[in-house]
Amino acid sequence: MYAYDELDRTLINERVSEFRDQVKRRLTGELTEDEFKMLRLQNGVYLQLHAYMFRVAIPYGTLSSKQLRRLAHVARRYDRGYGHFTTRQNIQFNWIKLSDLPDALAELAEVGIHAMQTSGNNMRNVTSDQWAGVAPGEVEDPRIWSEILRQHTTLHPEFSFLPRKFKIAITASEHDRAAIKVHDIGLRLHRNADGETGFEVLVGGGLGRTPFIGKTIKPYVAGRDILSYVEAILRVYNQYGRRDNIYKARIKILVHELGIEKFAKEVDEEWKQMGHSALTLDHSVIEEVRSRFSYPAYEKLPHMPDELKQAAHDPLFERWRKNSVAPHKVQGYSIVTLSLKPVGGPPGDATADQMDAVADLADKYSFGEIRVGHEQNLVLPHVAKRDLPQLWKALDRIGLATPNVNLVTDIIACPGLDYCSLANARSIPIAQELTRRFANHDTAEMIGRLHINISGCINACGHHHVGHIGILGVEKNGEEFYQITIGGRADENAQMGALIGPAVPYAEVADVIEDIVEAYLALRDRPEELFVDTVKRLGVEPFKERVYATR
Amino acid sequence: MPLVKNGRITTDLFVHIAEGAELPGDGAILVPAARFLEDPEAMLRRPGKLGVIWPNNRNLDDLVPYLDRLAAVALVFPSFRDGRAYSQARLLRERHGYDGELRATGQVLRDQFVFMSRAGFDAFEVKKDADADAFAETMKRYSVFYQPTGDGRVTALNRRMQLRHSESAGQ
């Protein structure tokens, strides 16, 4: 966990007081809606289809039990008793009153939570691996660098009015759980030949209407230089990024139009001229940030405790354990994923009561710490293996033990037309229908790892391009249609999915997905071959044939 | 439109010269960049203070040779959403060592004062009277700053280090 100190707390409180004044000026009409829009967006407040939506940052996905309880309180007091965890390590509340927002922010600030820059054309919440600090084989805890970047990008006096939003993600593991290749800047922490840690810097990735995989702009930037290098990229982007057309204003378009070599040259020239001194991170500064992360006092525990051996006789427990429990870097401990994807539920939603219960379980079994991943699930990062059977029972009681992590029903979906003013089509009911179709666990397990991503519009909040199966809602003559892509992925081998053919109407989507899955089961060359690998081997054609032959 | 300079509402001594308008014989003037670049030397020889209004999409390199002879540089915010002039301001102050008046013009609202001041602006043509009146109060809003810029404010990272040192020195 990272402990905010007096300075961090002071800044958050100063921000709340500024926003309170801005809301007041809006309500008296001193600020026009046009002027206020930018200010509220910088504080995470959107005007949605039915009400204001309030998006709260969970920097690098780490929460304390106290913080989660406070989020539950906000859900209960200011909203309708639930919150929605998003693909950007944020939580959204959908039904909040503008006049209540300053109070809600003030209550969150008391536990070190803020909503700064969760929206708007500035540097957004820095995201990272939800297993950071506990994943075996990690170079080092990427959250130290995420926190350094969080501070640096918060209320940055030069980059708070960029051409468009700007997203940074960091990973320190070989297996990328932070989707760094589809971010404006992706940072991969690794060691150079001298054993020093630094970053491979990728730039220009992103989804939306013009999807791109990020390109490596520099294979190695030393940790101490990362702020100056990021600042050089931002400065070039701020200057040359297009402002004439919001659809072409992202850095990915600039990188694409200039070409990565030319863009890299511009950045390098800027970087050379910056005279990095003020931005160079002194070793002691890095260590100061590192020292404010605390780690649990792990016990020395056996690899295979008796409690686990006994529980293994229960097939339901075993099913959940195999699906939801991952190896931890410390012997005797596990990383546990809590599925927020129950059959028939909207992906990523949690009730206030569930949040409170998870906070209690985190105190009891995970040193008071919770993580939020971009797959819209929660994680308890430090669970002693001996406690797994008890934890499972407790999770089952609150509906958070669905054993479907990474399976076909672990669907990522945006809120779609049910909430979002940008959407062209519904996402949530499609996800709900698919979880019912594939509710049989044995079938889902036989299918294996398969990621379905659903977006209700071209803006791609559901990351449909990088779903193994991607579903994109579009509107045709006032009706909802869906384009289906296959073969996308967001990991270290990230790539965009390929379209299988014409869009299909709402009523047919679930049938089409079932057809695709059946085709895969018939086509895979062995049970271990993942869906996405079968698509890679065979291409789109056989799937296309299966889907459209009878339609 | 009120002008705030060095923290106070003040009379603007500079006359804005429109594109194509005749220059007054003396007195302080602010001229558009294109006009200035037609014949910079002649313009600089003219008696009276000279300032240049520099658009936010024009390369500063063309201005840099004249900086030490200019009394003011006015940068432009055509909309409060367009942040290019923040980068220009920092470059002028921190890279090119410009120490004359640096003026923010265009859509200038109180909610940008702190950002602008941190980027190096010391003069503000403010859109609304109420915002100009609130200048001092608005500038006091923040006491903690995360990023080093040329404004001399100590960053949170450095303040923490100082606190640590003074703690260990006291032990």
XYZ file of C-alpha atoms in Angstrom:
722
model
C 0.000 0.000 0.000
C 1.032 3.565 -0.592
C 0.513 6.044 2.230
C -0.357 9.596 1.250
C 1.424 12.106 3.435
C 0.374 15.557 4.575
C 1.389 17.124 1.253
C -0.673 14.718 -0.857
C -3.639 15.167 1.465
C -3.330 18.940 1.382
C -3.338 18.987 -2.411
C -6.430 16.777 -2.628
C -8.249 19.022 -0.147
C -7.231 22.135 -2.041
C -8.634 20.564 -5.171
C -11.937 19.783 -3.452
C -12.246 23.364 -2.262
C -11.517 24.691 -5.757
C -14.170 22.408 -7.245
C -16.680 23.423 -4.575
C -16.173 27.012 -5.710
C -16.514 26.019 -9.368
C -19.790 24.167 -8.733
C -21.067 27.174 -6.798
C -20.181 29.503 -9.669
C -21.926 27.170 -12.105
C -25.074 27.008 -9.991
C -25.195 30.833 -9.761
C -24.620 31.121 -13.503
C -21.240 32.853 -13.144
C -19.754 30.041 -15.203
C -21.371 29.036 -18.481
C -21.959 25.337 -19.145
C -19.257 25.499 -21.808
C -16.717 26.868 -19.333
C -17.835 24.536 -16.566
C -17.765 21.444 -18.769
C -13.985 21.370 -18.952
C -13.661 22.029 -15.221
C -16.097 19.307 -14.194
C -14.498 16.822 -16.587
C -11.123 17.465 -14.939
C -12.844 16.401 -11.728
C -14.360 13.258 -13.172
C -17.892 14.546 -13.708
C -19.725 13.684 -16.945
C -23.221 14.593 -17.987
C -24.683 11.280 -19.109
C -27.957 10.196 -20.623
C -29.985 10.376 -17.412
C -27.817 12.080 -14.826
C -24.320 13.171 -13.882
C -21.788 10.380 -13.781
C -18.931 10.615 -11.322
C -15.684 8.787 -12.076
C -13.253 8.234 -9.234
C -9.597 7.314 -9.669
C -8.064 4.175 -8.239
C -4.419 4.897 -9.041
C -2.682 1.761 -10.344
C -5.665 -0.197 -9.054
C -4.662 -0.295 -5.384
C -7.253 0.274 -2.640
C -7.205 -0.097 1.125
C -10.173 -1.635 2.913
C -10.870 1.772 4.450
C -10.978 3.349 1.002
C -13.262 0.644 -0.390
C -15.625 1.150 2.560
C -15.722 4.840 1.783
C -16.576 4.115 -1.849
C -19.423 1.930 -0.575
C -20.569 4.809 1.604
C -20.590 7.204 -1.358
C -22.561 4.645 -3.385
C -25.109 4.396 -0.614
C -25.379 8.018 0.424
C -25.092 9.851 -2.882
C -26.020 7.222 -5.454
C -28.290 4.210 -5.782
C -26.312 1.759 -3.717
C -23.867 0.449 -6.273
C -20.790 1.380 -8.283
C -19.304 0.264 -11.584
C -15.631 -0.706 -11.876
C -14.263 0.258 -15.277
C -11.486 -0.857 -17.613
C -9.285 2.057 -16.469
C -8.979 1.249 -12.775
C -11.729 3.711 -11.949
C -15.089 3.359 -10.271
C -18.111 5.178 -11.666
C -21.281 6.282 -9.947
C -24.151 6.831 -12.317
C -26.800 8.751 -10.443
C -25.209 11.567 -8.534
C -26.506 15.111 -8.048
C -24.258 17.990 -9.096
C -24.898 19.814 -5.831
C -23.798 16.717 -3.854
C -20.507 16.292 -5.689
C -18.308 18.565 -3.567
C -19.440 16.759 -0.408
C -18.876 13.345 -1.967
C -15.385 14.433 -3.043
C -14.632 15.799 0.412
C -15.627 12.511 2.019
C -13.422 10.591 -0.399
C -10.528 12.999 0.204
C -10.575 12.057 3.892
C -9.316 8.594 2.913
C -6.937 9.772 0.182
C -9.193 9.205 -2.828
C -9.746 11.761 -5.552
C -11.312 12.144 -8.972
C -8.652 14.395 -10.477
C -8.160 13.945 -14.206
C -10.319 10.864 -14.553
C -11.696 12.679 -17.571
C -10.920 15.655 -19.784
C -8.082 16.396 -22.174
C -5.293 15.825 -19.721
C -3.175 13.005 -18.394
C -5.524 10.390 -17.005
C -5.247 8.003 -14.111
C -1.976 6.061 -14.517
C -2.832 2.373 -14.711
C -0.750 -0.687 -13.946
C -0.785 -4.433 -13.411
C -3.368 -5.396 -10.777
C -0.871 -8.011 -9.580
C 1.897 -5.440 -9.118
C 4.171 -6.199 -6.202
C 2.933 -9.761 -5.791
C 3.374 -11.362 -9.215
C 6.210 -13.908 -9.304
C 9.126 -12.907 -11.505
C 8.348 -9.195 -11.646
C 11.342 -6.882 -12.256
C 10.207 -4.650 -9.397
C 6.962 -3.176 -8.117
C 5.785 -0.950 -11.000
C 3.553 1.036 -8.634
C 6.544 3.001 -7.365
C 6.933 4.380 -10.862
C 3.181 4.663 -11.313
C 3.042 6.819 -8.185
C 5.945 8.995 -9.337
C 4.082 9.493 -12.619
C 0.762 10.022 -10.825
C 2.250 12.881 -8.882
C 4.019 14.361 -11.861
C 0.950 14.286 -14.086
C -1.462 15.656 -11.460
C -2.348 19.309 -12.136
C 0.579 19.611 -14.506
C 0.783 23.304 -15.456
C 1.771 22.621 -19.037
C -0.292 19.579 -19.940
C -3.742 20.119 -18.452
C -5.207 21.295 -21.774
C -3.873 18.797 -24.279
C -5.369 18.184 -27.733
C -7.076 15.098 -26.268
C -7.069 12.717 -23.330
C -3.777 10.989 -22.587
C -3.327 7.561 -21.034
C -0.242 5.952 -19.555
C 0.077 2.318 -18.434
C 3.005 0.513 -16.796
C 3.940 -3.131 -16.471
C 6.938 -4.829 -14.915
C 6.067 -8.412 -15.800
C 6.760 -10.471 -18.869
C 3.048 -11.170 -19.177
C 1.404 -7.808 -19.716
C -1.752 -7.402 -17.645
C -1.836 -3.626 -18.121
C -2.431 -3.592 -21.904
C 0.451 -1.169 -22.427
C 0.413 -1.568 -26.217
C -2.963 0.097 -26.510
C -2.087 3.221 -24.515
C -0.837 6.649 -25.584
C 2.329 5.811 -23.671
C 3.103 2.276 -22.566
C 6.007 1.651 -20.208
C 7.627 -1.755 -19.757
C 10.000 -1.944 -16.845
C 12.968 -4.205 -17.504
C 16.644 -4.590 -16.708
C 19.421 -3.656 -19.096
C 22.651 -5.608 -19.543
C 24.144 -3.845 -16.491
C 21.244 -4.936 -14.307
C 19.821 -1.411 -14.018
C 16.089 -0.954 -14.249
C 14.623 1.252 -16.908
C 11.783 1.441 -19.376
C 11.002 0.379 -22.870
C 8.819 3.270 -23.996
C 5.975 2.650 -26.435
C 3.947 5.425 -27.921
C 0.866 5.911 -30.069
C -1.231 2.900 -29.149
C -4.960 3.223 -28.661
C -8.382 1.952 -29.602
C -11.403 4.071 -30.546
C -12.332 4.716 -34.148
C -8.737 4.505 -35.385
C -7.058 1.688 -33.473
C -3.271 1.367 -33.365
C -0.786 -0.850 -31.566
C 1.838 1.278 -29.794
C 5.305 1.435 -31.296
C 8.582 1.365 -29.430
C 10.051 4.849 -29.463
C 12.991 3.965 -27.230
C 14.027 0.517 -26.062
C 15.614 1.779 -22.854
C 15.184 4.931 -20.807
C 16.791 4.844 -17.374
C 14.381 5.163 -14.444
C 15.899 8.483 -13.382
C 15.144 9.958 -16.820
C 11.585 8.743 -17.206
C 9.897 12.013 -16.209
C 11.947 14.110 -18.602
C 11.400 11.642 -21.425
C 7.631 11.505 -20.878
C 7.608 15.303 -20.638
C 9.449 15.560 -23.975
C 6.846 13.305 -25.635
C 4.018 15.368 -24.157
C 5.575 18.647 -25.243
C 5.921 17.516 -28.849
C 2.358 16.221 -28.760
C 0.996 19.412 -27.173
C 2.628 21.456 -29.903
C 1.940 19.351 -32.976
C -1.081 17.243 -32.062
C -4.069 18.150 -34.209
C -6.670 20.416 -32.685
C -8.846 20.895 -35.755
C -10.631 17.571 -35.428
C -11.186 15.781 -32.108
C -11.266 12.425 -33.862
C -7.736 12.980 -35.109
C -6.300 14.657 -32.045
C -4.876 11.623 -30.237
C -1.126 11.102 -30.215
C -1.568 7.864 -32.194
C -2.634 9.949 -35.212
C 0.370 12.258 -34.877
C 2.715 9.282 -34.608
C 1.014 7.658 -37.575
C 1.100 10.791 -39.729
C 4.724 11.640 -38.951
C 5.945 8.052 -38.756
C 7.581 6.727 -35.613
C 11.128 7.610 -36.756
C 10.332 11.256 -37.387
C 8.287 11.500 -34.211
C 11.099 9.868 -32.233
C 13.562 12.361 -33.686
C 11.376 15.299 -32.634
C 11.097 13.880 -29.126
C 14.817 13.219 -28.909
C 15.638 16.755 -29.988
C 13.240 18.172 -27.430
C 14.657 15.849 -24.789
C 18.243 16.892 -25.514
C 17.349 20.561 -25.228
C 15.417 20.164 -22.008
C 18.490 20.038 -19.820
C 16.910 17.364 -17.684
C 18.311 18.458 -14.340
C 15.091 19.505 -12.603
C 13.258 16.426 -13.811
C 16.022 13.903 -13.251
C 15.000 11.645 -10.419
C 17.591 11.523 -7.755
C 18.142 8.053 -6.281
C 17.018 9.328 -2.872
C 13.767 10.696 -4.325
C 12.923 7.319 -5.855
C 13.757 5.648 -2.555
C 11.575 8.145 -0.687
C 8.564 7.133 -2.793
C 9.498 3.473 -2.464
C 9.685 3.821 1.312
C 6.074 4.975 1.472
C 4.853 1.701 0.003
C 4.349 -0.772 2.789
C 4.255 -4.503 2.277
C 2.611 -7.110 4.478
C 4.587 -8.913 7.153
C 4.214 -12.278 5.457
C 4.455 -15.370 7.621
C 6.586 -18.360 6.809
C 3.946 -20.744 5.554
C 3.966 -24.190 3.974
C 3.504 -24.486 0.254
C 0.592 -26.885 0.676
C -1.267 -26.431 3.992
C -3.594 -29.118 5.370
C -6.637 -26.866 5.034
C -6.100 -26.761 1.286
C -5.541 -30.516 0.994
C -8.814 -31.162 2.810
C -10.805 -28.632 0.823
C -9.560 -30.207 -2.414
C -12.129 -32.962 -1.889
C -14.887 -30.453 -2.556
C -15.243 -30.225 -6.353
C -16.943 -26.835 -6.146
C -14.056 -25.395 -4.155
C -11.535 -26.942 -6.508
C -13.308 -25.488 -9.503
C -13.136 -22.023 -7.984
C -9.525 -22.435 -6.834
C -8.317 -23.546 -10.252
C -10.066 -20.649 -11.863
C -9.572 -17.761 -9.464
C -6.371 -18.378 -7.528
C -2.956 -17.503 -8.952
C 0.587 -18.072 -7.685
C 2.080 -15.421 -5.403
C 5.736 -14.459 -5.170
C 5.759 -15.492 -1.490
C 5.428 -19.174 -0.620
C 2.181 -20.102 1.081
C 0.278 -17.128 -0.334
C -2.007 -16.636 -3.318
C -3.476 -13.906 -5.459
C -7.256 -14.275 -5.561
C -9.464 -12.758 -8.262
C -13.052 -11.912 -7.323
C -15.290 -12.142 -10.348
C -17.658 -9.211 -10.805
C -19.280 -11.167 -13.652
C -22.098 -13.222 -12.160
C -24.491 -14.956 -14.539
C -27.017 -12.393 -15.703
C -25.263 -9.407 -14.095
C -23.834 -6.219 -15.613
C -20.025 -6.701 -15.834
C -18.082 -4.730 -13.233
C -20.955 -3.708 -10.980
C -20.714 -4.107 -7.219
C -23.262 -3.158 -4.600
C -22.339 -1.079 -1.574
C -22.956 -4.136 0.607
C -20.598 -6.217 -1.534
C -17.929 -3.505 -1.311
C -18.226 -3.412 2.476
C -18.067 -7.190 2.633
C -14.968 -7.297 0.397
C -13.330 -4.668 2.616
C -13.995 -6.873 5.657
C -12.604 -9.932 3.860
C -9.535 -7.944 2.826
C -8.944 -7.051 6.479
C -9.362 -10.648 7.517
C -7.479 -12.385 4.716
C -5.450 -9.923 2.629
C -3.719 -7.450 4.946
C -6.428 -4.886 4.223
C -5.552 -4.537 0.548
C -7.697 -4.803 -2.600
C -6.856 -4.366 -6.270
C -8.942 -3.441 -9.275
C -8.019 -4.814 -12.696
C -8.840 -3.563 -16.170
C -10.909 -6.711 -16.722
C -13.413 -5.174 -14.267
C -12.733 -7.687 -11.509
C -11.398 -7.219 -7.976
C -8.347 -8.922 -6.505
C -7.248 -9.834 -2.990
C -3.484 -9.813 -3.443
C -2.120 -11.508 -0.310
C -4.252 -14.448 0.768
C -2.617 -17.207 2.834
C -3.346 -20.526 1.146
C -4.660 -21.996 4.386
C -7.418 -19.342 4.342
C -8.617 -20.088 0.816
C -11.460 -22.454 1.802
C -12.884 -19.965 4.328
C -12.499 -17.082 1.928
C -14.269 -19.015 -0.809
C -17.263 -19.702 1.428
C -17.462 -16.050 2.413
C -17.202 -14.894 -1.208
C -19.875 -17.350 -2.256
C -22.250 -15.877 0.324
C -21.919 -12.409 -1.240
C -22.087 -13.595 -4.856
C -18.426 -13.030 -5.690
C -17.236 -16.600 -6.164
C -18.348 -17.152 -9.767
C -15.533 -19.383 -11.096
C -15.319 -17.760 -14.525
C -12.177 -15.628 -14.466
C -10.719 -15.510 -18.014
C -13.488 -17.767 -19.291
C -16.098 -16.947 -21.878
C -18.435 -15.260 -19.371
C -15.721 -12.993 -17.898
C -16.912 -10.330 -20.299
C -15.575 -6.780 -20.491
C -18.339 -4.357 -21.423
C -18.882 -0.618 -21.432
C -22.161 0.759 -19.990
C -23.524 1.245 -23.516
C -26.852 2.771 -24.377
C -28.287 2.018 -20.937
C -26.256 4.895 -19.489
C -23.951 6.513 -21.987
C -24.898 9.506 -24.109
C -22.352 8.545 -26.769
C -23.497 4.965 -27.279
C -25.309 3.695 -30.368
C -26.300 0.335 -28.957
C -26.696 -1.590 -25.728
C -23.781 -3.530 -24.241
C -24.984 -4.732 -20.863
C -27.968 -6.824 -22.066
C -25.715 -8.520 -24.650
C -23.235 -9.390 -21.911
C -26.036 -10.618 -19.665
C -27.475 -12.823 -22.406
C -24.050 -14.318 -23.180
C -23.401 -15.136 -19.514
C -26.698 -17.043 -19.512
C -25.875 -18.898 -22.737
C -22.523 -20.037 -21.401
C -23.601 -20.488 -17.789
C -22.663 -24.166 -17.768
C -19.253 -24.231 -16.154
C -18.139 -27.501 -17.745
C -18.739 -26.104 -21.204
C -16.986 -22.850 -20.330
C -14.031 -24.757 -18.938
C -13.847 -26.923 -22.032
C -13.773 -23.787 -24.182
C -10.924 -22.425 -22.075
C -9.524 -18.931 -21.982
C -11.642 -16.695 -24.166
C -12.114 -12.968 -23.762
C -15.267 -11.321 -25.064
C -15.230 -7.517 -25.151
C -18.298 -5.420 -25.916
C -18.477 -1.703 -26.798
C -21.698 0.191 -27.418
C -20.006 2.604 -29.815
C -16.886 3.320 -31.826
C -15.196 4.984 -28.832
C -14.328 1.475 -27.681
C -14.607 1.795 -23.891
C -15.216 -1.971 -23.867
C -11.927 -2.459 -25.772
C -13.693 -4.575 -28.396
C -10.749 -4.374 -30.829
C -8.571 -6.390 -28.467
C -11.159 -8.937 -27.371
C -10.542 -12.494 -28.554
C -14.096 -11.932 -29.696
C -14.995 -8.261 -30.055
C -18.547 -6.982 -30.310
C -19.130 -3.418 -31.455
C -22.573 -1.843 -31.387
C -23.490 0.382 -34.337
C -26.744 1.979 -35.385
C -28.385 1.350 -38.753
C -31.687 3.018 -39.599
C -32.516 3.438 -35.946
C -31.783 -0.203 -35.081
C -28.969 -1.734 -33.072
C -26.502 -3.799 -35.096
C -23.252 -5.390 -34.003
C -19.958 -5.881 -35.803
C -18.031 -8.942 -34.693
C -14.241 -9.203 -34.730
C -12.086 -12.157 -33.751
C -8.429 -12.690 -32.914
C -7.746 -9.505 -30.960
C -5.676 -9.476 -27.780
C -4.411 -6.878 -25.307
C -1.411 -8.655 -23.794
C 2.302 -8.594 -24.701
C 1.342 -9.913 -28.167
C -1.378 -7.318 -28.580
C -3.205 -7.091 -31.875
C -6.474 -5.864 -33.275
C -9.235 -8.322 -34.090
C -10.382 -8.873 -37.677
C -13.940 -8.322 -38.820
C -15.735 -11.562 -39.730
C -18.384 -10.010 -41.962
C -21.496 -7.809 -42.041
C -22.974 -6.560 -38.789
C -25.787 -8.618 -37.290
C -28.955 -7.425 -35.553
C -29.273 -7.349 -31.763
C -31.398 -10.475 -31.571
C -28.800 -12.589 -33.394
C -25.631 -11.629 -31.525
C -25.708 -14.394 -28.931
C -26.406 -17.022 -31.617
C -23.505 -15.771 -33.687
C -21.138 -15.919 -30.727
C -22.283 -19.476 -30.037
C -21.613 -20.355 -33.683
C -18.105 -18.915 -33.461
C -17.375 -20.845 -30.289
C -18.717 -24.083 -31.793
C -16.604 -23.530 -34.890
C -13.562 -23.094 -32.656
C -14.289 -26.319 -30.763
C -14.442 -28.183 -34.062
C -11.377 -26.459 -35.527
C -8.842 -26.409 -32.684
C -6.094 -28.945 -33.149
C -5.979 -29.896 -29.455
C -7.904 -28.860 -26.333
C -5.037 -26.647 -25.138
C -5.042 -24.511 -28.254
C -6.658 -21.236 -27.184
C -9.391 -19.679 -29.275
C -7.165 -16.772 -30.184
C -4.416 -19.121 -31.351
C -6.800 -21.099 -33.527
C -7.862 -17.839 -35.149
C -4.228 -16.922 -35.661
C -3.511 -20.276 -37.299
C -6.592 -20.433 -39.528
C -7.588 -16.824 -40.079
C -11.109 -15.471 -40.222
C -12.495 -17.518 -43.117
C -13.629 -20.749 -41.449
C -15.392 -18.735 -38.739
C -16.983 -16.459 -41.279
C -18.250 -19.434 -43.198
C -19.777 -20.998 -40.110
C -21.531 -17.786 -39.104
C -22.860 -16.633 -42.458
C -23.544 -19.946 -44.221
C -26.953 -20.217 -42.619
C -27.782 -16.496 -42.419
C -10.876 43.823 -20.223
C -8.938 44.141 -16.954
C -5.213 43.525 -16.915
C -3.668 41.815 -13.905
C 0.043 42.316 -13.617
C 2.305 41.266 -10.788
C -0.794 40.240 -8.885
C -2.728 43.516 -9.146
C -5.293 45.008 -11.475
C -3.453 47.687 -13.368
C -3.768 50.016 -16.338
C -2.581 48.538 -19.597
C 0.151 50.814 -20.928
C 0.420 48.888 -24.166
C -1.733 49.792 -27.141
C -2.799 46.771 -29.187
C -2.034 47.369 -32.849
C -4.450 45.648 -35.173
C -3.227 43.915 -38.334
C -2.597 46.627 -40.990
C -3.119 49.592 -38.631
C -0.666 52.479 -38.558
C 1.862 52.586 -35.712
C 1.753 55.526 -33.306
C 4.988 57.561 -33.240
C 5.789 56.669 -29.665
C 4.359 54.905 -26.617
C 4.189 51.251 -25.741
C 2.663 48.972 -28.369
C 1.809 45.312 -28.824
C 2.069 44.208 -32.447
C 1.050 40.967 -34.130
C 3.870 38.549 -34.918
C 3.466 38.765 -38.689
C 3.709 42.556 -38.573
C 6.759 42.402 -36.338
C 8.560 39.921 -38.573
C 8.123 42.115 -41.668
C 10.907 44.369 -40.372
C 11.872 43.589 -36.792
C 14.887 45.902 -36.701
C 12.886 48.957 -37.792
C 10.223 48.143 -35.256
C 12.808 47.787 -32.485
C 14.396 51.159 -33.382
C 11.088 52.923 -32.828
C 10.903 54.926 -29.553
C 8.612 53.384 -26.951
C 8.279 49.903 -25.519
C 7.604 47.061 -27.909
C 5.729 43.857 -27.304
C 4.833 41.078 -29.748
C 1.643 39.003 -29.854
C 2.807 35.506 -30.738
C 0.244 32.947 -31.994
C 0.269 29.545 -30.366
C 1.015 27.648 -33.584
C 4.053 29.654 -34.632
C 7.563 28.383 -33.948
C 9.274 30.398 -31.219
C 12.630 30.122 -32.971
C 11.673 33.126 -35.111
C 11.154 35.235 -32.006
C 14.110 34.114 -29.922
C 16.761 36.406 -31.544
C 14.823 39.496 -30.431
C 13.771 38.461 -26.955
C 16.269 40.585 -25.028
C 14.988 43.719 -26.767
C 11.280 43.089 -26.244
C 9.358 44.583 -23.328
C 6.515 42.098 -23.577
C 5.476 38.863 -25.250
C 1.751 38.151 -25.401
C 0.761 34.521 -25.928
C -2.689 33.555 -27.083
C -5.374 31.226 -25.708
C -7.895 31.184 -28.556
C -10.005 28.946 -26.313
C -9.338 27.860 -22.728
C -9.182 24.298 -24.071
C -6.139 25.004 -26.216
C -3.035 24.611 -24.074
C -0.254 25.237 -26.584
C 0.670 28.601 -25.066
C 1.548 26.905 -21.767
C 4.358 25.069 -23.544
C 5.455 28.264 -25.300
C 5.533 30.131 -22.007
C 7.725 27.557 -20.318
C 10.074 27.450 -23.291
C 10.424 31.244 -23.290
C 11.109 31.420 -19.566
C 13.079 28.269 -18.913
C 14.907 27.562 -22.164
C 15.364 31.009 -23.639
C 15.701 32.928 -20.378
C 13.153 35.570 -21.322
C 12.558 37.833 -18.314
C 10.264 40.555 -19.676
C 6.512 40.687 -19.325
C 4.810 37.467 -20.395
C 1.160 38.101 -20.978
C -1.749 35.656 -21.317
C -4.409 36.825 -23.748
C -7.634 35.412 -25.163
C -9.843 33.101 -23.114
C -8.298 33.737 -19.722
C -10.393 32.578 -16.752
C -9.574 32.422 -13.054
C -9.463 28.640 -13.197
C -6.288 28.847 -15.288
C -4.381 31.434 -13.211
C -2.384 28.909 -11.202
C -1.414 26.898 -14.282
C -0.469 30.069 -16.153
C 1.541 31.507 -13.333
C 3.416 28.238 -12.900
C 4.194 28.190 -16.622
C 5.741 31.656 -16.349
C 3.014 34.192 -17.140
C 3.102 37.355 -15.020
C 0.441 39.405 -16.820
C -3.130 38.384 -17.594
C -5.743 39.973 -19.811
C -8.714 38.577 -17.932
C -12.079 38.021 -19.627
C -14.309 38.683 -16.626
C -14.040 41.480 -14.056
C -15.011 39.111 -11.240
C -12.124 36.800 -12.167
C -9.650 39.679 -12.143
C -10.964 40.732 -8.703
C -10.474 37.186 -7.453
C -6.880 36.936 -8.682
C -5.081 37.100 -5.338
C -7.506 34.718 -3.689
C -7.311 32.235 -6.567
C -3.523 32.252 -6.521
C -3.580 31.197 -2.864
C -5.705 28.146 -3.629
C -2.826 25.702 -3.918
C 0.095 25.314 -1.567
C 1.414 21.981 -2.879
C 2.949 21.486 -6.322
C 4.144 18.231 -7.796
C 6.099 19.371 -10.866
C 9.258 21.410 -11.102
C 8.849 24.373 -13.463
C 10.874 27.543 -13.726
C 8.627 29.358 -11.245
C 10.832 28.517 -8.298
C 8.095 26.813 -6.258
C 9.459 23.872 -4.295
C 7.916 20.592 -5.410
C 6.350 18.082 -3.056
C 9.157 15.596 -3.799
C 11.788 18.111 -2.778
C 9.865 19.319 0.258
C 9.683 15.748 1.483
C 13.427 15.390 1.073
C 13.987 18.653 2.963
C 11.689 17.490 5.742
C 13.587 14.227 5.984
C 16.919 16.003 6.161
C 15.773 18.432 8.829
C 14.300 15.550 10.829
C 17.493 13.550 10.689
C 19.565 16.671 11.462
C 17.473 17.276 14.571
C 18.078 13.796 15.936
